[in-house]
Amino acid sequence: QVQLVESGGGLVQAGGSLRLSCAASGGTFGSYDMGWFRQTPGKEREFVSSISRTSGNTYYADSVKGRFTISRDSAKNTVYLQMNSLKPEDTAVYYCAAAYTLATIRQGSWGQGTQVTVSS
């Protein structure tokens, strides 16, 4: 089973940028579709973005479309989430996920999460 470790979170002012990284190990990175989710206290974990391992197609939640960009580097076994024009409502713990198909990504492997805090 693949292990995932997120990094890159932190505190940033509204309008700023962060790049999250998710390093995968213990599995064949190219076998997995990858995604990012986020969660705030008392709320369900919500989908942010995903990227297909085969087509490279990317998908985004409407709330982040045009501001966030997901990408993957197979040489580094890493998936990234570039977050621009950050808003206070983007504050959350961000989780990386991996699965053999995007349809089952919520049932896949998860990282421990990284905190993103956007101040107004």
PDB file of C-alpha atoms in Angstrom:
ATOM      1  CA  GLN A   1       0.000   0.000   0.000  1.00  0.00           C
ATOM      2  CA  VAL A   2       1.288   3.425  -0.881  1.00  0.00           C
ATOM      3  CA  GLN A   3       2.270   5.822   1.887  1.00  0.00           C
ATOM      4  CA  LEU A   4       1.670   9.551   1.454  1.00  0.00           C
ATOM      5  CA  VAL A   5       3.328  12.479   3.207  1.00  0.00           C
ATOM      6  CA  GLU A   6       2.079  16.026   2.677  1.00  0.00           C
ATOM      7  CA  SER A   7       4.115  19.171   3.205  1.00  0.00           C
ATOM      8  CA  GLY A   8       4.071  22.834   2.334  1.00  0.00           C
ATOM      9  CA  GLY A   9       1.250  24.093   4.482  1.00  0.00           C
ATOM     10  CA  GLY A  10       1.513  27.205   6.577  1.00  0.00           C
ATOM     11  CA  LEU A  11       0.167  30.644   7.327  1.00  0.00           C
ATOM     12  CA  VAL A  12      -0.327  33.070   4.467  1.00  0.00           C
ATOM     13  CA  GLN A  13      -2.189  36.324   3.952  1.00  0.00           C
ATOM     14  CA  ALA A  14      -5.215  36.513   1.719  1.00  0.00           C
ATOM     15  CA  GLY A  15      -4.157  36.861  -1.893  1.00  0.00           C
ATOM     16  CA  GLY A  16      -0.959  34.931  -1.297  1.00  0.00           C
ATOM     17  CA  SER A  17       0.215  31.577  -2.599  1.00  0.00           C
ATOM     18  CA  LEU A  18       1.331  28.215  -1.287  1.00  0.00           C
ATOM     19  CA  ARG A  19       2.450  25.020  -2.939  1.00  0.00           C
ATOM     20  CA  LEU A  20       1.574  21.757  -1.270  1.00  0.00           C
ATOM     21  CA  SER A  21       3.533  18.612  -1.970  1.00  0.00           C
ATOM     22  CA  CYS A  22       2.576  14.989  -1.468  1.00  0.00           C
ATOM     23  CA  ALA A  23       5.380  12.454  -1.630  1.00  0.00           C
ATOM     24  CA  ALA A  24       4.414   8.846  -2.299  1.00  0.00           C
ATOM     25  CA  SER A  25       6.382   5.772  -1.319  1.00  0.00           C
ATOM     26  CA  GLY A  26       5.878   2.048  -0.984  1.00  0.00           C
ATOM     27  CA  GLY A  27       3.947   1.670  -4.192  1.00  0.00           C
ATOM     28  CA  THR A  28       4.150   2.254  -7.904  1.00  0.00           C
ATOM     29  CA  PHE A  29       3.338   5.949  -8.245  1.00  0.00           C
ATOM     30  CA  GLY A  30       2.276   5.546 -11.849  1.00  0.00           C
ATOM     31  CA  SER A  31      -0.449   3.111 -10.800  1.00  0.00           C
ATOM     32  CA  TYR A  32      -2.370   5.700  -8.820  1.00  0.00           C
ATOM     33  CA  ASP A  33      -4.764   8.471  -9.548  1.00  0.00           C
ATOM     34  CA  MET A  34      -4.069  11.255  -7.076  1.00  0.00           C
ATOM     35  CA  GLY A  35      -6.215  13.825  -5.369  1.00  0.00           C
ATOM     36  CA  TRP A  36      -6.358  16.592  -2.811  1.00  0.00           C
ATOM     37  CA  PHE A  37      -9.111  17.071  -0.260  1.00  0.00           C
ATOM     38  CA  ARG A  38      -9.569  19.488   2.608  1.00  0.00           C
ATOM     39  CA  GLN A  39     -11.380  19.518   5.904  1.00  0.00           C
ATOM     40  CA  THR A  40     -12.324  22.077   8.514  1.00  0.00           C
ATOM     41  CA  PRO A  41     -13.524  21.280  12.040  1.00  0.00           C
ATOM     42  CA  GLY A  42     -17.075  19.978  12.133  1.00  0.00           C
ATOM     43  CA  LYS A  43     -17.323  19.573   8.397  1.00  0.00           C
ATOM     44  CA  GLU A  44     -16.937  16.644   6.046  1.00  0.00           C
ATOM     45  CA  ARG A  45     -13.783  16.230   4.028  1.00  0.00           C
ATOM     46  CA  GLU A  46     -14.368  17.895   0.679  1.00  0.00           C
ATOM     47  CA  PHE A  47     -12.885  17.297  -2.735  1.00  0.00           C
ATOM     48  CA  VAL A  48     -10.453  19.933  -3.995  1.00  0.00           C
ATOM     49  CA  SER A  49      -8.716  18.506  -7.058  1.00  0.00           C
ATOM     50  CA  SER A  50      -7.571  15.294  -8.731  1.00  0.00           C
ATOM     51  CA  ILE A  51      -5.371  14.129 -11.564  1.00  0.00           C
ATOM     52  CA  SER A  52      -5.614  10.981 -13.638  1.00  0.00           C
ATOM     53  CA  ARG A  53      -2.549   8.744 -13.877  1.00  0.00           C
ATOM     54  CA  THR A  54      -3.327   7.765 -17.468  1.00  0.00           C
ATOM     55  CA  SER A  55      -4.751  10.784 -19.268  1.00  0.00           C
ATOM     56  CA  GLY A  56      -3.312  13.474 -17.040  1.00  0.00           C
ATOM     57  CA  ASN A  57      -6.776  15.016 -16.952  1.00  0.00           C
ATOM     58  CA  THR A  58      -7.328  17.310 -14.009  1.00  0.00           C
ATOM     59  CA  TYR A  59     -10.471  18.098 -12.067  1.00  0.00           C
ATOM     60  CA  TYR A  60     -11.266  20.907  -9.642  1.00  0.00           C
ATOM     61  CA  ALA A  61     -13.945  21.908  -7.217  1.00  0.00           C
ATOM     62  CA  ASP A  62     -15.776  24.996  -8.401  1.00  0.00           C
ATOM     63  CA  SER A  63     -14.545  26.900  -5.346  1.00  0.00           C
ATOM     64  CA  VAL A  64     -10.896  26.586  -6.403  1.00  0.00           C
ATOM     65  CA  LYS A  65     -11.164  26.510 -10.190  1.00  0.00           C
ATOM     66  CA  GLY A  66      -8.880  29.085 -11.767  1.00  0.00           C
ATOM     67  CA  ARG A  67      -6.861  29.536  -8.561  1.00  0.00           C
ATOM     68  CA  PHE A  68      -5.457  26.078  -7.811  1.00  0.00           C
ATOM     69  CA  THR A  69      -3.414  23.833 -10.088  1.00  0.00           C
ATOM     70  CA  ILE A  70      -2.690  20.155  -9.538  1.00  0.00           C
ATOM     71  CA  SER A  71       0.283  18.461 -11.129  1.00  0.00           C
ATOM     72  CA  ARG A  72       2.347  15.314 -10.735  1.00  0.00           C
ATOM     73  CA  ASP A  73       6.035  14.541 -11.165  1.00  0.00           C
ATOM     74  CA  SER A  74       6.559  10.838 -11.792  1.00  0.00           C
ATOM     75  CA  ALA A  75      10.332  11.154 -11.449  1.00  0.00           C
ATOM     76  CA  LYS A  76       9.868  12.397  -7.886  1.00  0.00           C
ATOM     77  CA  ASN A  77       6.772  10.338  -7.019  1.00  0.00           C
ATOM     78  CA  THR A  78       5.151  13.572  -5.954  1.00  0.00           C
ATOM     79  CA  VAL A  79       1.900  15.366  -6.605  1.00  0.00           C
ATOM     80  CA  TYR A  80       1.609  19.113  -6.087  1.00  0.00           C
ATOM     81  CA  LEU A  81      -1.158  21.576  -5.450  1.00  0.00           C
ATOM     82  CA  GLN A  82      -0.269  25.139  -6.398  1.00  0.00           C
ATOM     83  CA  MET A  83      -2.652  27.468  -4.608  1.00  0.00           C
ATOM     84  CA  ASN A  84      -2.859  31.094  -5.729  1.00  0.00           C
ATOM     85  CA  SER A  85      -5.114  33.982  -4.752  1.00  0.00           C
ATOM     86  CA  LEU A  86      -5.798  32.298  -1.458  1.00  0.00           C
ATOM     87  CA  LYS A  87      -8.879  33.284   0.510  1.00  0.00           C
ATOM     88  CA  PRO A  88      -9.667  32.913   4.223  1.00  0.00           C
ATOM     89  CA  GLU A  89     -12.253  30.280   3.297  1.00  0.00           C
ATOM     90  CA  ASP A  90      -9.428  28.117   1.939  1.00  0.00           C
ATOM     91  CA  THR A  91      -8.249  27.611   5.515  1.00  0.00           C
ATOM     92  CA  ALA A  92      -8.332  23.879   6.239  1.00  0.00           C
ATOM     93  CA  VAL A  93      -6.269  20.769   6.720  1.00  0.00           C
ATOM     94  CA  TYR A  94      -5.339  19.545   3.262  1.00  0.00           C
ATOM     95  CA  TYR A  95      -5.037  15.830   2.605  1.00  0.00           C
ATOM     96  CA  CYS A  96      -3.504  13.927  -0.254  1.00  0.00           C
ATOM     97  CA  ALA A  97      -5.144  10.728  -1.481  1.00  0.00           C
ATOM     98  CA  ALA A  98      -4.222   7.944  -3.873  1.00  0.00           C
ATOM     99  CA  ALA A  99      -6.271   5.209  -5.498  1.00  0.00           C
ATOM    100  CA  TYR A 100      -6.275   3.007  -8.561  1.00  0.00           C
ATOM    101  CA  THR A 101      -9.246   4.943  -9.899  1.00  0.00           C
ATOM    102  CA  LEU A 102     -10.593   8.425  -9.255  1.00  0.00           C
ATOM    103  CA  ALA A 103     -13.993   6.915  -8.620  1.00  0.00           C
ATOM    104  CA  THR A 104     -12.685   5.144  -5.518  1.00  0.00           C
ATOM    105  CA  ILE A 105     -10.219   7.747  -4.304  1.00  0.00           C
ATOM    106  CA  ARG A 106     -12.086   8.377  -1.067  1.00  0.00           C
ATOM    107  CA  GLN A 107     -11.537   4.709  -0.207  1.00  0.00           C
ATOM    108  CA  GLY A 108      -7.849   4.866  -1.074  1.00  0.00           C
ATOM    109  CA  SER A 109      -4.714   5.761   0.851  1.00  0.00           C
ATOM    110  CA  TRP A 110      -4.454   9.035   2.742  1.00  0.00           C
ATOM    111  CA  GLY A 111      -1.697  11.196   4.093  1.00  0.00           C
ATOM    112  CA  GLN A 112      -1.671  12.760   7.536  1.00  0.00           C
ATOM    113  CA  GLY A 113      -2.636  16.212   6.302  1.00  0.00           C
ATOM    114  CA  THR A 114      -1.028  19.640   6.306  1.00  0.00           C
ATOM    115  CA  GLN A 115      -2.579  22.775   7.785  1.00  0.00           C
ATOM    116  CA  VAL A 116      -3.208  25.786   5.574  1.00  0.00           C
ATOM    117  CA  THR A 117      -4.271  28.989   7.281  1.00  0.00           C
ATOM    118  CA  VAL A 118      -5.182  32.084   5.284  1.00  0.00           C
ATOM    119  CA  SER A 119      -5.468  35.305   7.255  1.00  0.00           C
ATOM    120  CA  SER A 120      -7.657  38.184   6.158  1.00  0.00           C
TER     121      SER A 120
END
